[in-house]
Coordinates of C-alpha atoms in Angstrom, one line a residue:
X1 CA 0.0 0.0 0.0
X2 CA 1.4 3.4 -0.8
X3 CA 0.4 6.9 -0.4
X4 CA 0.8 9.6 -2.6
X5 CA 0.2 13.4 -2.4
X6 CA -0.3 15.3 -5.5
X7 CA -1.0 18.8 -7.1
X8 CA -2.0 19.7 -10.0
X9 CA -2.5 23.4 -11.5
X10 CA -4.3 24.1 -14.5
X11 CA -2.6 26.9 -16.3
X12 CA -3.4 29.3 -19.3
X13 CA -6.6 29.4 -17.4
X14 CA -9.5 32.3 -18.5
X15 CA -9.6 33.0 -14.5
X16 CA -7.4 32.8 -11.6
X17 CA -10.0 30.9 -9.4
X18 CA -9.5 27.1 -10.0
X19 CA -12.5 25.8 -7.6
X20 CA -14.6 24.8 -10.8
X21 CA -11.0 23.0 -12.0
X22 CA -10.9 21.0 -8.3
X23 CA -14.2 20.2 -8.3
X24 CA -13.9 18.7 -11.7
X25 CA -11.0 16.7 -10.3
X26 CA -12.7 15.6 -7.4
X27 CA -15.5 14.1 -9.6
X28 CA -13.1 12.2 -11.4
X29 CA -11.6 11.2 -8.3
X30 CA -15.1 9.7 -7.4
X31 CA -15.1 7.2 -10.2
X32 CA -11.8 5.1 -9.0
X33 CA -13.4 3.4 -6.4
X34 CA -10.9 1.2 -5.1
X35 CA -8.8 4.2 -4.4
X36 CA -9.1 6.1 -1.0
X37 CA -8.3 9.9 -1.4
X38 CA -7.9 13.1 1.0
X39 CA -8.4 16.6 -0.5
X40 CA -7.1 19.3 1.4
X41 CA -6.4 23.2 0.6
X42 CA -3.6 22.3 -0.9
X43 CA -3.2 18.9 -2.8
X44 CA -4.8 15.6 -2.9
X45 CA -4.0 12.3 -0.9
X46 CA -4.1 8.6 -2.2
X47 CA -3.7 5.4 -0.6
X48 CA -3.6 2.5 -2.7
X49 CA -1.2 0.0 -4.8
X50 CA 1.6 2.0 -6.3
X51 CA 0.6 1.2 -9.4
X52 CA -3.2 1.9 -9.6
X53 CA -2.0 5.4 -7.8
X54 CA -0.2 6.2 -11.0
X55 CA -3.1 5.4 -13.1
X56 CA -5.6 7.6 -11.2
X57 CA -3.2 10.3 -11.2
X58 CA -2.6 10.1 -14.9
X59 CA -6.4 10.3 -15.4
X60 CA -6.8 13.3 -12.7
X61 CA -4.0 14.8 -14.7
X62 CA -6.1 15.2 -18.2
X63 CA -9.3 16.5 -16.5
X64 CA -8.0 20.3 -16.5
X65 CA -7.3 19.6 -20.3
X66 CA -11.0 18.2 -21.3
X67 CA -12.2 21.5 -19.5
X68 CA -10.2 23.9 -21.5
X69 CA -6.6 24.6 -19.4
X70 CA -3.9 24.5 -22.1
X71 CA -1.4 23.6 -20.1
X72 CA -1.2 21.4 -16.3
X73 CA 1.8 21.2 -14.1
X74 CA 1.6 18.4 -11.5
X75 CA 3.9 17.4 -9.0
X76 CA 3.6 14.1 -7.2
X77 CA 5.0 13.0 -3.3
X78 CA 5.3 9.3 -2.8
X79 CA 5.3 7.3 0.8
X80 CA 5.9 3.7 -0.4
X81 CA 6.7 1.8 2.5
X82 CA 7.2 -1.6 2.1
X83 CA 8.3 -3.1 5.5
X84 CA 5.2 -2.9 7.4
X85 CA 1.4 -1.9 6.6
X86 CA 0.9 1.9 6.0
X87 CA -2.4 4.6 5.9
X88 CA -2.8 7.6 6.4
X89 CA -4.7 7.3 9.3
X90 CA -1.4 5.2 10.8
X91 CA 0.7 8.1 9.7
X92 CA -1.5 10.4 11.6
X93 CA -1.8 8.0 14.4
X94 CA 2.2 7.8 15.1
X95 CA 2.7 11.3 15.4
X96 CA -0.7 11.7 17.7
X97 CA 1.0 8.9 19.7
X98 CA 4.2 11.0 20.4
X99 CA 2.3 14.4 21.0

C-alpha cells in the first residue's frame, strides 16, 4: 500500500479561481473506487497499490485539459513503505501517539 500526495495546476486558465478545475477533479476522483483519497487546501491524498495510484493520477492529470486549461503542471510526493502496513490514518496515528 502506498500513499501519494499530488497537485495539479491548470494553467493558461481564462480566471485565476480554480475551484470549478478542483471540483472537476474531485468528480473524477469519485469514479476510482478502489482508491481512497484526501483533498485538502492544498493537494490531494491517495492510498492505494503503487501502481493503480499512477493510473488515477494520470487520469486526474487530463481533467483540466478536457475542461479547457492548455497547459497542467503536476507534482507528485510518494510514501511507499514496504516493511510494514501503512495509511494515512497510521501516519497520523504515530505522530498523535508522540504528541
Amino acid at each position: 500500500m502506498a500513499i501519494a500526495e499530488f497537485t495539479i495546476i491548470p494553467i493558461g486558465t481564462a480566471t485565476t479561481s480554480l475551484s470549478g478545475y478542483v471540483a472537476d477533479l474531485h468528480k473524477e476522483l469519485e469514479r476510482h473506487e478502489d482508491i481512497r483519497f484526501q483533498m485538502t487546501p492544498m493537494g490531494t491524498i491517495l492510498e492505494g497499490p503503487l501502481n493503480r495510484l499512477f493510473e488515477v493520477i494520470r487520469a486526474v492529470h487530463e481533467v483540466p485539459f478536457l475542461h479547457g486549461a492548455a497547459r497542467v503542471s503536476t507534482s507528485i510526493k510518494i510514501d511507499d513503505r514496504r516493511d510494514k502496513h501503512a495509511s494515512m490514518e497510521q501516519k497520523m496515528q504515530s505522530v498523535t501517539d508522540k504528541l
